[in-house]
Short mmCIF file of C-alpha atoms in Angstrom, two decimals:
data_model
loop_
_atom_site.label_atom_id
_atom_site.label_comp_id
_atom_site.label_asym_id
_atom_site.label_seq_id
_atom_site.Cartn_x
_atom_site.Cartn_y
_atom_site.Cartn_z
CA MET W 1 -26.26 3.03 -13.25
CA PRO W 2 -23.47 1.06 -12.43
CA LEU W 3 -22.22 1.75 -15.97
CA LEU W 4 -22.68 5.17 -15.27
CA ALA W 5 -20.78 5.61 -12.19
CA SER W 6 -17.72 3.26 -13.32
CA THR W 7 -17.65 5.72 -16.18
CA VAL W 8 -17.73 8.93 -13.98
CA ALA W 9 -14.88 7.25 -11.80
CA GLY W 10 -12.79 6.24 -15.18
CA ALA W 11 -12.91 9.49 -16.18
CA ALA W 12 -11.45 11.28 -13.14
CA ILE W 13 -8.79 8.30 -13.54
CA VAL W 14 -7.79 9.04 -17.06
CA THR W 15 -7.84 12.63 -17.30
CA PRO W 16 -4.58 13.30 -15.42
CA VAL W 17 -3.13 10.16 -17.24
CA LEU W 18 -3.69 11.54 -20.21
CA ILE W 19 -2.61 15.23 -19.35
CA VAL W 20 0.73 13.72 -18.02
CA LEU W 21 1.11 11.47 -21.39
CA TRP W 22 0.62 14.98 -23.46
CA ARG W 23 3.15 16.26 -21.43
CA SER W 24 5.83 13.52 -22.55
CA PHE W 25 5.79 15.06 -25.95
CA THR W 26 6.38 18.51 -24.72
CA THR W 27 10.21 19.94 -23.57
CA GLY W 28 8.70 23.22 -21.88
CA LYS W 29 8.89 23.69 -18.08
CA LEU W 30 5.28 23.66 -15.93
CA GLY W 31 3.17 25.98 -17.00
CA PHE W 32 4.53 26.11 -20.81
CA SER W 33 5.24 23.62 -23.62
CA VAL W 34 7.39 23.49 -26.98
CA GLY W 35 5.22 21.86 -29.72
CA LEU W 36 5.08 17.95 -29.73
CA ASN W 37 8.15 16.01 -30.78
CA LEU W 38 10.09 13.15 -29.30
CA ASN W 39 12.91 14.55 -27.67
CA ASN W 40 12.01 13.21 -23.94
CA TYR W 41 11.87 9.76 -25.22
CA LEU W 42 15.30 9.97 -27.51
CA ARG W 43 16.61 10.63 -23.99
CA VAL W 44 15.22 7.55 -22.10
CA PHE W 45 16.26 5.39 -24.90
CA ALA W 46 19.73 6.93 -25.06
CA ASP W 47 20.47 6.61 -21.22
CA ARG W 48 22.94 3.80 -20.92
CA ASP W 49 21.76 3.14 -17.47
CA ILE W 50 18.37 2.31 -18.89
CA LEU W 51 18.90 -1.88 -18.65
CA PRO W 52 20.04 -1.59 -15.21
CA MET W 53 17.23 0.41 -13.77
CA LEU W 54 14.70 -1.82 -15.51
CA GLY W 55 16.67 -4.87 -13.59
CA ASN W 56 16.53 -3.10 -10.55
CA SER W 57 13.09 -2.11 -10.67
CA VAL W 58 11.57 -5.14 -11.90
CA LEU W 59 13.93 -7.11 -9.41
CA TYR W 60 12.80 -4.74 -6.51
CA ALA W 61 9.47 -4.91 -7.01
CA ALA W 62 9.34 -8.73 -7.19
CA GLY W 63 11.19 -9.26 -4.18
CA SER W 64 9.25 -6.66 -2.02
CA ALA W 65 6.04 -8.48 -3.87
CA ALA W 66 6.78 -11.87 -3.16
CA LEU W 67 8.12 -11.08 0.56
CA GLY W 68 5.20 -8.87 1.68
CA THR W 69 1.81 -10.70 -0.17
CA GLY W 70 3.22 -14.35 0.95
CA LEU W 71 3.45 -13.28 4.54
CA GLY W 72 0.33 -11.80 4.73
CA ALA W 73 -0.93 -14.89 3.45
CA MET W 74 0.26 -17.14 5.87
CA LEU W 75 -0.69 -14.24 8.51
CA ALA W 76 -4.12 -13.88 7.47
CA TRP W 77 -4.36 -17.93 7.28
CA ILE W 78 -3.17 -18.34 10.86
CA VAL W 79 -5.38 -15.66 12.15
CA ALA W 80 -8.82 -17.02 10.42
CA ARG W 81 -8.45 -20.71 10.53
CA THR W 82 -5.97 -21.35 13.21
CA ASN W 83 -6.81 -21.77 17.11
CA THR W 84 -3.51 -19.48 17.60
CA PRO W 85 -4.12 -17.85 21.38
CA GLY W 86 -4.73 -14.06 21.90
CA LYS W 87 -6.93 -13.79 18.54
CA ALA W 88 -8.28 -10.34 19.52
CA LEU W 89 -4.04 -9.10 19.87
CA VAL W 90 -3.48 -11.44 16.85
CA GLU W 91 -5.87 -9.85 14.59
CA LEU W 92 -4.53 -6.57 15.19
CA MET W 93 -1.05 -7.35 14.87
CA PRO W 94 -0.07 -7.16 11.25
CA LEU W 95 -2.10 -4.28 10.80
CA TYR W 96 -0.45 -1.99 13.34
CA PRO W 97 2.61 -1.47 10.69
CA ILE W 98 0.82 0.58 8.24
CA LEU W 99 0.08 3.49 10.61
CA MET W 100 4.16 4.25 10.75
CA PRO W 101 4.48 7.20 8.13
CA PRO W 102 7.15 5.41 5.12
CA ILE W 103 9.27 8.02 5.57
CA MET W 104 9.60 7.25 9.60
CA LYS W 105 10.04 3.38 9.12
CA ASN W 106 12.93 4.47 5.94
CA ILE W 107 14.33 6.53 8.45
CA ALA W 108 14.26 4.15 11.22
CA TRP W 109 15.72 1.12 9.24
CA ILE W 110 18.72 3.47 7.73
CA LEU W 111 19.62 4.27 11.14
CA LEU W 112 19.24 0.37 12.09
CA LEU W 113 20.86 -1.10 9.33
CA ALA W 114 23.48 1.82 7.97
CA PRO W 115 26.78 0.40 7.05
CA ARG W 116 29.01 2.28 9.41
CA SER W 117 26.55 4.34 11.52
CA GLY W 118 23.78 1.77 12.10
CA ILE W 119 22.62 0.61 15.49
CA LEU W 120 22.87 -2.99 14.49
CA ASN W 121 26.43 -2.84 13.62
CA GLY W 122 27.42 -0.90 16.14
CA MET W 123 26.36 -3.22 18.75
CA LEU W 124 27.70 -6.52 16.34
CA GLN W 125 31.11 -4.58 16.78
CA GLN W 126 30.84 -3.26 20.54
CA PHE W 127 29.36 -6.50 22.01
CA PHE W 128 30.74 -9.75 19.96
CA GLY W 129 33.48 -7.84 18.13
CA ILE W 130 32.69 -8.33 15.03
CA GLU W 131 34.07 -5.69 12.46
CA THR W 132 32.30 -6.97 9.62
CA LEU W 133 29.73 -4.70 8.28
CA VAL W 134 26.89 -7.71 8.51
CA PHE W 135 23.65 -5.63 7.94
CA ASN W 136 23.62 -2.81 4.85
CA ALA W 137 20.32 -0.29 4.49
CA PHE W 138 21.77 0.79 1.05
CA SER W 139 21.61 -2.46 -0.64
CA MET W 140 19.13 -4.53 -2.70
CA ALA W 141 18.47 -6.85 0.11
CA GLY W 142 18.14 -3.93 2.15
CA MET W 143 15.63 -2.20 0.25
CA ILE W 144 13.31 -5.74 -0.61
CA TRP W 145 13.39 -5.97 3.37
CA VAL W 146 11.91 -2.97 4.39
CA PHE W 147 9.41 -2.31 1.24
CA GLY W 148 8.29 -5.84 1.70
CA LEU W 149 7.82 -5.59 5.30
CA ALA W 150 5.46 -2.39 4.42
CA CYS W 151 3.60 -4.54 2.03
CA VAL W 152 2.54 -7.19 4.32
CA PRO W 153 -0.73 -5.62 5.32
CA LEU W 154 -1.91 -5.37 1.93
CA GLY W 155 -1.88 -9.14 1.42
CA TYR W 156 -3.17 -9.51 5.01
CA LEU W 157 -6.12 -7.55 4.23
CA PHE W 158 -6.73 -9.11 0.94
CA LEU W 159 -6.37 -12.31 2.40
CA LEU W 160 -8.11 -12.51 5.15
CA PRO W 161 -11.49 -12.07 4.00
CA VAL W 162 -11.27 -15.01 1.69
CA PHE W 163 -10.05 -17.47 4.61
CA LEU W 164 -12.86 -16.07 6.93
CA SER W 165 -15.59 -16.94 4.10
CA PHE W 166 -13.70 -20.45 3.23
CA ASP W 167 -16.30 -23.27 3.06
CA PRO W 168 -15.23 -25.95 5.02
CA SER W 169 -16.45 -29.06 3.66
CA LEU W 170 -13.85 -28.89 0.89
CA GLU W 171 -10.98 -29.35 3.70
CA GLU W 172 -13.14 -31.45 5.51
CA SER W 173 -13.12 -33.96 2.36
CA ALA W 174 -9.60 -33.96 2.17
CA TYR W 175 -9.39 -34.99 6.12
CA ILE W 176 -11.63 -37.85 5.42
CA ALA W 177 -9.50 -39.06 2.37
CA GLY W 178 -6.27 -39.06 5.12
CA SER W 179 -5.04 -35.76 4.66
CA ARG W 180 -2.75 -33.95 6.80
CA PRO W 181 -3.45 -30.17 7.87
CA VAL W 182 -0.03 -29.03 6.62
CA HIS W 183 -1.24 -30.76 3.18
CA THR W 184 -4.68 -29.56 3.17
CA MET W 185 -3.38 -26.03 3.39
CA LEU W 186 -1.17 -26.08 0.91
CA LYS W 187 -3.10 -28.12 -1.58
CA ILE W 188 -6.44 -27.22 -1.45
CA THR W 189 -6.54 -23.80 0.68
CA PHE W 190 -4.17 -21.52 -0.65
CA PRO W 191 -4.84 -23.18 -4.51
CA LEU W 192 -8.63 -21.49 -3.77
CA ALA W 193 -7.12 -18.42 -2.51
CA VAL W 194 -5.26 -17.48 -5.98
CA PRO W 195 -7.75 -14.34 -7.24
CA ALA W 196 -7.12 -12.42 -4.16
CA PHE W 197 -3.43 -13.64 -3.61
CA LEU W 198 -2.94 -12.40 -7.03
CA SER W 199 -4.58 -9.40 -6.74
CA ALA W 200 -2.26 -8.34 -3.86
CA LEU W 201 0.59 -9.56 -5.54
CA VAL W 202 -0.20 -7.61 -8.36
CA LEU W 203 -0.48 -4.62 -6.68
CA ASN W 204 2.27 -4.99 -4.46
CA PHE W 205 4.50 -5.23 -7.37
CA LEU W 206 2.91 -2.14 -9.37
CA ARG W 207 3.64 -0.27 -5.62
CA GLY W 208 7.15 -1.40 -6.05
CA LEU W 209 7.49 -0.37 -9.41
CA ARG W 210 6.30 3.21 -8.58
CA SER W 211 7.55 3.34 -5.04
CA PHE W 212 9.42 6.89 -4.10
CA GLU W 213 10.81 6.78 -0.62
CA THR W 214 12.91 3.38 -0.43
CA PRO W 215 14.80 3.97 -3.87
CA VAL W 216 15.50 7.73 -3.17
CA LEU W 217 16.38 7.21 0.68
CA GLN W 218 18.36 3.73 0.71
CA GLY W 219 18.74 3.12 -3.24
CA THR W 220 20.40 6.81 -4.23
CA PRO W 221 23.03 6.37 -1.50
CA GLY W 222 24.10 2.82 -2.57
CA ASN W 223 24.08 3.56 -6.28
CA ILE W 224 21.09 1.48 -7.25
CA LYS W 225 19.07 2.88 -9.82
CA VAL W 226 15.45 2.59 -10.51
CA PHE W 227 12.89 4.21 -12.70
CA VAL W 228 11.30 6.23 -10.20
CA SER W 229 14.53 7.76 -8.82
CA ARG W 230 15.30 9.05 -12.32
CA VAL W 231 11.41 10.40 -12.24
CA TYR W 232 12.54 12.16 -9.49
CA ASP W 233 15.94 13.62 -10.63
CA SER W 234 14.10 14.90 -13.77
CA MET W 235 11.60 16.61 -11.38
CA ALA W 236 13.25 17.82 -8.47
CA LEU W 237 16.52 18.63 -10.73
CA GLU W 238 15.60 19.83 -14.35
CA PHE W 239 12.06 20.95 -13.44
CA ASN W 240 11.24 19.10 -16.76
CA THR W 241 7.49 17.04 -16.23
CA GLY W 242 7.91 15.68 -19.79
CA LEU W 243 11.13 13.76 -19.31
CA ALA W 244 9.79 12.92 -16.01
CA THR W 245 6.67 11.40 -17.79
CA ALA W 246 8.55 9.89 -20.65
CA TYR W 247 10.65 7.84 -18.07
CA SER W 248 7.42 6.69 -16.59
CA ILE W 249 6.20 4.97 -19.74
CA VAL W 250 8.53 2.50 -19.00
CA LEU W 251 6.54 1.88 -15.74
CA VAL W 252 3.43 1.87 -17.89
CA ALA W 253 4.87 -0.87 -20.07
CA LEU W 254 5.43 -2.90 -17.46
CA SER W 255 2.15 -2.46 -15.58
CA VAL W 256 0.16 -3.42 -18.74
CA ILE W 257 2.16 -6.48 -18.97
CA THR W 258 1.44 -7.76 -15.20
CA LEU W 259 -2.24 -6.73 -15.69
CA TYR W 260 -2.41 -8.91 -18.88
CA PHE W 261 -0.45 -11.99 -16.85
CA TYR W 262 -3.02 -11.21 -14.23
CA VAL W 263 -6.08 -11.11 -16.46
CA ARG W 264 -5.20 -14.84 -18.32
CA ALA W 265 -4.29 -16.39 -14.84
CA THR W 266 -7.81 -15.51 -13.37
CA ARG W 267 -9.54 -15.94 -16.71
CA PHE W 268 -11.60 -18.47 -15.11
CA SER W 269 -11.96 -17.20 -12.04
CA GLU W 270 -15.57 -19.69 -11.26
CA ARG W 271 -13.04 -22.38 -10.52
CA TYR W 272 -12.06 -20.30 -7.27
CA ALA W 273 -15.36 -19.50 -6.19
CA THR W 274 -15.75 -20.65 -2.38
CA ILE W 275 -19.24 -18.81 -1.37
CA THR W 276 -22.21 -20.35 -2.68
CA GLY W 277 -26.09 -20.89 -2.08
CA LYS W 278 -25.03 -23.60 0.38
CA GLY W 279 -25.11 -22.89 4.59
CA TYR W 280 -21.76 -23.27 6.00
CA ARG W 281 -20.04 -22.41 9.37
CA VAL W 282 -15.76 -21.53 9.26
CA LYS W 283 -14.34 -24.30 11.01
CA VAL W 284 -10.83 -23.35 13.09
CA ILE W 285 -8.25 -25.93 12.83
CA ASP W 286 -6.40 -27.28 16.13
CA ILE W 287 -2.89 -27.30 15.21
CA GLY W 288 -1.68 -28.52 18.50
CA PRO W 289 1.46 -27.60 19.78
CA TRP W 290 1.92 -25.50 16.90
CA LYS W 291 -0.34 -22.57 17.95
CA TYR W 292 2.21 -21.40 20.22
CA VAL W 293 4.78 -21.31 17.19
CA THR W 294 1.92 -19.36 15.03
CA PHE W 295 1.60 -17.29 17.98
CA ALA W 296 5.37 -16.10 17.74
CA ALA W 297 5.53 -15.40 14.23
CA VAL W 298 2.68 -13.23 14.19
CA PHE W 299 4.40 -11.48 17.44
CA LEU W 300 7.89 -11.42 15.62
CA TYR W 301 6.47 -10.00 12.32
CA PHE W 302 5.03 -7.36 15.02
CA LEU W 303 8.34 -6.63 16.22
CA ALA W 304 10.07 -6.06 13.10
CA GLY W 305 7.46 -4.30 10.99
CA ILE W 306 6.30 -1.77 14.02
CA ALA W 307 8.15 -2.01 17.65
CA ILE W 308 11.72 -1.83 16.56
CA PRO W 309 11.35 0.85 14.41
CA PHE W 310 8.98 2.90 16.65
CA VAL W 311 11.30 2.13 19.84
CA VAL W 312 14.49 3.81 17.26
CA LEU W 313 12.05 6.66 16.39
CA ILE W 314 11.16 7.40 20.10
CA VAL W 315 14.94 7.64 21.02
CA VAL W 316 16.20 9.38 18.44
CA SER W 317 12.73 11.87 18.70
CA MET W 318 14.33 12.63 22.47
CA ILE W 319 17.86 13.29 21.77
CA PRO W 320 19.77 16.33 20.81
CA TYR W 321 21.07 14.76 17.58
CA TYR W 322 22.04 11.45 16.25
CA ASP W 323 25.05 9.29 16.11
CA TYR W 324 25.73 5.68 17.51
CA GLU W 325 27.63 6.99 20.87
CA THR W 326 24.64 9.97 21.55
CA PHE W 327 21.73 7.02 20.84
CA MET W 328 23.30 4.35 23.59
CA LYS W 329 23.42 6.67 26.51
CA PHE W 330 20.00 7.16 25.97
CA PRO W 331 18.23 8.49 28.30
CA SER W 332 21.05 10.22 30.44
CA ASN W 333 20.85 12.50 27.57
CA MET W 334 17.34 12.87 27.03
CA VAL W 335 15.22 16.19 26.11
CA LEU W 336 12.03 16.93 24.64
CA ALA W 337 12.85 20.03 22.74
CA ASN W 338 12.24 18.06 19.46
CA PHE W 339 8.61 17.66 20.46
CA TYR W 340 8.22 20.89 21.78
CA THR W 341 8.93 22.38 18.43
CA VAL W 342 7.03 20.27 16.47
CA LEU W 343 4.26 21.29 18.24
CA ARG W 344 4.25 24.58 18.01
CA HIS W 345 4.65 24.17 14.16
CA PRO W 346 2.19 26.53 12.27
CA SER W 347 1.29 24.12 9.73
CA PHE W 348 1.15 20.90 12.06
CA ILE W 349 -2.05 20.66 13.68
CA THR W 350 -4.09 22.36 10.88
CA GLY W 351 -1.96 19.34 8.55
CA LEU W 352 -3.11 16.77 10.71
CA TYR W 353 -6.82 17.82 11.17
CA ASN W 354 -6.53 17.99 7.33
CA SER W 355 -5.18 14.80 6.41
CA LEU W 356 -7.55 12.70 8.92
CA SER W 357 -10.81 14.58 7.73
CA LEU W 358 -9.92 14.19 4.25
CA SER W 359 -8.78 10.37 4.43
CA ILE W 360 -11.94 9.52 5.71
CA SER W 361 -13.94 11.04 3.11
CA ILE W 362 -11.79 9.60 0.17
CA ALA W 363 -11.77 6.30 1.80
CA VAL W 364 -15.79 6.11 1.76
CA ILE W 365 -16.03 7.43 -2.03
CA THR W 366 -13.16 5.26 -3.41
CA VAL W 367 -14.21 1.90 -1.44
CA PHE W 368 -17.81 2.65 -2.70
CA LEU W 369 -17.14 3.54 -6.54
CA GLY W 370 -14.39 0.50 -6.55
CA ILE W 371 -17.09 -1.89 -5.86
CA ILE W 372 -19.51 -0.43 -8.07
CA MET W 373 -16.65 -0.82 -10.89
CA ALA W 374 -15.85 -4.25 -10.05
CA PHE W 375 -19.45 -5.26 -10.01
CA THR W 376 -20.30 -3.38 -13.24
CA ILE W 377 -17.52 -6.15 -14.74
CA TYR W 378 -18.46 -9.36 -13.34
CA ARG W 379 -21.95 -8.95 -12.72
CA THR W 380 -23.34 -7.23 -15.44
CA ARG W 381 -23.55 -7.93 -19.13
CA ALA W 382 -23.03 -4.41 -20.67
CA VAL W 383 -20.76 -4.10 -23.49
CA GLY W 384 -17.55 -2.68 -23.02
CA THR W 385 -17.17 -3.14 -19.23
CA LYS W 386 -13.56 -4.87 -19.22
CA ILE W 387 -11.90 -2.23 -20.63
CA PHE W 388 -12.49 -0.73 -16.96
CA GLU W 389 -10.05 -3.57 -15.39
CA PHE W 390 -7.06 -1.78 -17.31
CA ILE W 391 -8.62 1.78 -16.08
CA GLY W 392 -9.26 0.85 -12.79
CA THR W 393 -5.33 -0.21 -12.14
CA LEU W 394 -3.91 2.23 -14.53
CA PRO W 395 -2.83 4.80 -12.11
CA LEU W 396 -0.72 2.70 -10.47
CA ALA W 397 1.95 2.44 -13.81
CA PHE W 398 2.14 6.35 -12.79
CA PRO W 399 4.19 7.37 -9.76
CA PRO W 400 1.94 9.63 -7.41
CA LEU W 401 4.67 12.54 -7.85
CA VAL W 402 4.12 12.32 -11.55
CA LEU W 403 0.08 12.10 -11.24
CA SER W 404 0.03 15.20 -9.14
CA VAL W 405 1.76 17.01 -11.57
CA GLY W 406 -0.98 15.86 -14.14
CA LEU W 407 -3.54 17.34 -11.57
CA VAL W 408 -1.44 20.55 -10.96
CA ILE W 409 -1.31 21.52 -14.93
CA ILE W 410 -4.91 20.87 -14.98
CA PHE W 411 -6.41 22.70 -11.96
CA LEU W 412 -3.91 25.60 -12.56
CA GLY W 413 -5.75 29.21 -13.08
CA THR W 414 -8.92 27.27 -11.89
CA PRO W 415 -10.41 27.75 -8.29
CA LEU W 416 -9.41 24.41 -7.32
CA TYR W 417 -5.70 25.23 -7.74
CA ASN W 418 -4.03 24.67 -3.86
CA SER W 419 -7.08 23.35 -2.60
CA LEU W 420 -8.17 20.39 -0.59
CA TRP W 421 -10.81 19.38 -3.49
CA ALA W 422 -7.32 19.12 -6.04
CA LEU W 423 -5.51 17.10 -3.11
CA GLY W 424 -8.60 14.94 -2.37
CA ILE W 425 -8.96 13.91 -6.53
CA GLY W 426 -5.51 13.08 -6.38
CA LEU W 427 -5.89 10.88 -3.69
CA PHE W 428 -8.72 9.32 -5.22
CA VAL W 429 -7.32 8.70 -8.22
CA ALA W 430 -3.96 6.97 -6.38
CA TYR W 431 -5.74 4.77 -3.95
CA PHE W 432 -8.53 3.90 -6.44
CA PRO W 433 -6.77 0.59 -7.66
CA TYR W 434 -6.66 -0.89 -4.28
CA ALA W 435 -10.34 -0.53 -3.62
CA PHE W 436 -11.26 -1.78 -6.99
CA ARG W 437 -8.58 -4.46 -7.08
CA ASN W 438 -9.82 -5.68 -3.47
CA ALA W 439 -13.73 -5.67 -4.75
CA SER W 440 -12.64 -7.67 -7.89
CA GLY W 441 -10.89 -10.48 -5.85
CA ALA W 442 -13.64 -10.45 -3.51
CA ILE W 443 -16.26 -10.59 -5.72
CA VAL W 444 -14.95 -13.07 -8.16
CA ASN W 445 -15.18 -15.65 -4.76
CA ILE W 446 -18.72 -15.00 -4.97
CA HIS W 447 -20.56 -18.07 -7.13
CA LYS W 448 -22.75 -16.11 -9.29
CA GLU W 449 -25.58 -18.71 -8.52
CA LEU W 450 -26.31 -16.40 -5.81
CA ASP W 451 -26.86 -13.29 -8.10
CA GLU W 452 -28.84 -15.48 -10.64
CA ALA W 453 -31.52 -16.56 -7.86
CA ALA W 454 -32.44 -12.65 -7.43
CA TRP W 455 -32.51 -12.38 -11.28
CA VAL W 456 -35.07 -15.13 -11.59
CA HIS W 457 -37.04 -13.31 -8.97
CA GLY W 458 -36.99 -10.15 -10.88
CA ALA W 459 -34.70 -8.45 -8.71
CA ARG W 460 -32.78 -5.35 -10.32
CA TRP W 461 -29.43 -4.15 -10.45
CA ARG W 462 -29.66 -2.32 -7.02
CA HIS W 463 -31.69 -5.27 -4.99
CA VAL W 464 -28.56 -7.44 -6.16
CA PHE W 465 -26.22 -5.04 -5.45
CA PHE W 466 -27.25 -3.33 -1.94
CA LYS W 467 -28.98 -6.72 -0.66
CA ILE W 468 -26.67 -9.52 -2.17
CA THR W 469 -22.86 -8.65 -3.38
CA LEU W 470 -22.50 -5.65 -0.78
CA PRO W 471 -23.04 -7.77 2.61
CA ILE W 472 -21.40 -10.29 1.42
CA LEU W 473 -18.33 -8.21 0.83
CA LYS W 474 -18.69 -6.50 4.23
CA PRO W 475 -15.00 -8.17 5.38
CA SER W 476 -13.49 -6.60 2.09
CA VAL W 477 -15.26 -3.60 2.98
CA GLY W 478 -13.67 -2.90 6.28
CA GLY W 479 -10.41 -4.24 5.38
CA ALA W 480 -10.13 -1.91 2.18
CA LEU W 481 -11.71 1.28 4.11
CA PHE W 482 -9.15 0.59 6.99
CA TYR W 483 -5.55 0.45 4.37
CA ILE W 484 -7.28 3.16 2.21
CA PHE W 485 -7.78 5.65 5.30
CA ILE W 486 -3.93 4.62 7.00
CA GLU W 487 -2.50 4.92 3.67
CA ALA W 488 -4.21 8.58 2.34
CA VAL W 489 -3.59 9.90 5.59
CA ARG W 490 0.37 9.14 5.52
CA ASN W 491 0.68 10.06 1.93
CA VAL W 492 3.32 12.68 0.57
CA ASP W 493 4.03 11.43 -3.04
CA VAL W 494 0.63 12.97 -3.90
CA ALA W 495 0.12 15.86 -1.34
CA VAL W 496 3.71 17.30 -1.73
CA LEU W 497 2.96 19.06 -5.21
CA LEU W 498 -1.20 19.87 -4.43
CA THR W 499 -0.79 21.31 -0.85
CA ALA W 500 -0.37 25.04 0.03
CA PRO W 501 -0.31 27.36 3.50
CA GLY W 502 -3.67 27.11 4.64
CA LYS W 503 -3.92 23.65 3.21
CA GLU W 504 -1.63 21.93 4.91
CA TYR W 505 -1.30 18.22 4.93
CA GLY W 506 0.33 16.26 8.25
CA PRO W 507 3.00 13.91 6.30
CA VAL W 508 4.40 16.85 4.22
CA THR W 509 5.09 18.80 7.18
CA LEU W 510 7.29 15.81 8.52
CA PHE W 511 8.63 15.68 4.78
CA GLU W 512 9.88 19.15 5.38
CA TYR W 513 11.59 18.30 8.54
CA PHE W 514 13.42 15.41 6.78
CA ARG W 515 14.47 17.49 3.47
CA VAL W 516 15.99 20.17 5.85
CA GLY W 517 18.12 17.33 7.70
CA GLN W 518 16.02 17.73 10.89
CA TRP W 519 15.91 14.03 11.29
CA ALA W 520 15.20 14.54 15.34
CA GLU W 521 11.85 17.10 14.74
CA ALA W 522 10.87 14.64 11.86
CA ALA W 523 11.10 11.64 13.96
CA ALA W 524 9.34 13.89 17.44
CA GLY W 525 6.59 14.55 14.39
CA GLY W 526 6.58 10.77 13.24
CA VAL W 527 5.81 9.70 16.65
CA ILE W 528 2.93 12.18 17.45
CA TYR W 529 1.34 10.76 14.31
CA LEU W 530 2.07 7.56 15.11
CA ILE W 531 0.40 7.58 18.95
CA ILE W 532 -2.66 9.16 17.40
CA LEU W 533 -3.32 6.95 14.55
CA ILE W 534 -2.91 3.41 17.02
CA VAL W 535 -5.05 5.38 19.65
CA ALA W 536 -7.60 5.94 16.68
CA VAL W 537 -7.39 2.26 15.56
CA SER W 538 -7.62 0.91 18.73
CA VAL W 539 -11.03 3.02 19.65
CA ALA W 540 -12.59 2.09 16.64
CA LYS W 541 -11.49 -1.56 17.22
CA LEU W 542 -12.82 -1.48 21.01
CA ALA W 543 -15.92 1.00 21.10
CA PHE W 544 -17.23 0.89 17.95
CA LYS W 545 -16.44 -3.09 17.64
CA MET W 546 -14.54 -2.25 13.58
CA LYS W 547 -13.78 -5.85 12.59
CA PHE W 548 -12.28 -6.62 9.09
CA SER W 549 -13.99 -10.50 9.43
CA LEU W 550 -17.49 -11.82 9.01
#
């Protein structure tokens, strides 16, 4: 049964991938094809910008992944293992930044860091007389900063369950031997979290390779070319799906190489098992006065991750148009017309309802099937299960925009075309790797002796899965459900090609405002969206006692 469920999930993932690969060998427009040839690949490898694009793509993805995953791991350790004050608030602070739709975050940081019209450069010039353009949103550093902040919540959610389920006897042995807390953290605690850390790092790196909003909005004005922006140009300007897919094959190669090194790094996964059959109690470390420093670190991330961009969006949403002088004169020129326009938009409310309901369903289905596939790989002896390691991560190699094209081709002429079912399948394919990699990193930390004890007593797979594996994975399940729901509810890449009149999706409506240059209206819609999500998460946390820990 686990093998059958994994096969069905794998087939849903592989089908659109095969379709877009096939389209890379054709030169026709959407819905038509002109034989099989290599013209698209000849154009790709003849592109004189291919090496700069390769270097920029790797640098951008690696820098963002290192910043986001490293900071996320540090925040997870602070929340799980230290006596940092205000735990209830500190636990939520690293999660709120993922509520903001990506386009809104990019717009906010562009307004803050733009070299000539940016708010921060304007303040430095107005208040300190600094004429030098210190900040530049349209640079590689600006891109890494913005997308790196977006990568932090994933690293935090992946590492938090590991630190919460960590056997403290390993650290206690170090303390008895005279090791200090910082040395113990660097030599014992963090190294034992390597599988989960690598899972988050790999996912964030692959997210960077296929990231759409940041390269297009910040890289294109700065003439920083990456493969995703070239894929977008091939589709938006030439309507050539084959050429776009051919460019994405380079991303596939990079993804396969990344996955190869990940598998080699975790091939001896038993070394990292920290959950065994022995009883233990998680120990909180007293870090003394440093607890105020750790609280400040979490709070600073909260400011940079959501508070400052959110304030900028609020102000921009309540002024008639944006420029530095108009922004600084707020609230004397405050208006609410932008909110009135958005709330009267015929597709905004419908799109918001569709995005909320569909995202909940997709999060549950995706996380459950991701756990089953990880269970099949690491806890069964079925032949050929290792191929799922590749299949489960494969969609990360393709920009969601390209996968959406594959689904459009598949559903064209069927009742599923322009339906919420097609959009749901697209979201499942796009976000399955996150659920799968999260489950893989968590299952690796569960020692096989727990399963073996059940097998010896005659338990079947369903008893082992539902009575042992799934309950232990409860923290990871909660984190994955939360993350995929939030990512899906604010998605643009997948939804933009799979929506239709009457089947609107909230973030796509905001994207349409941005595309036509109505930044104030887009900001107003983003503020409404963000407030609704913050309220929903807070209610779930307080009223329904939703938590992401043991």
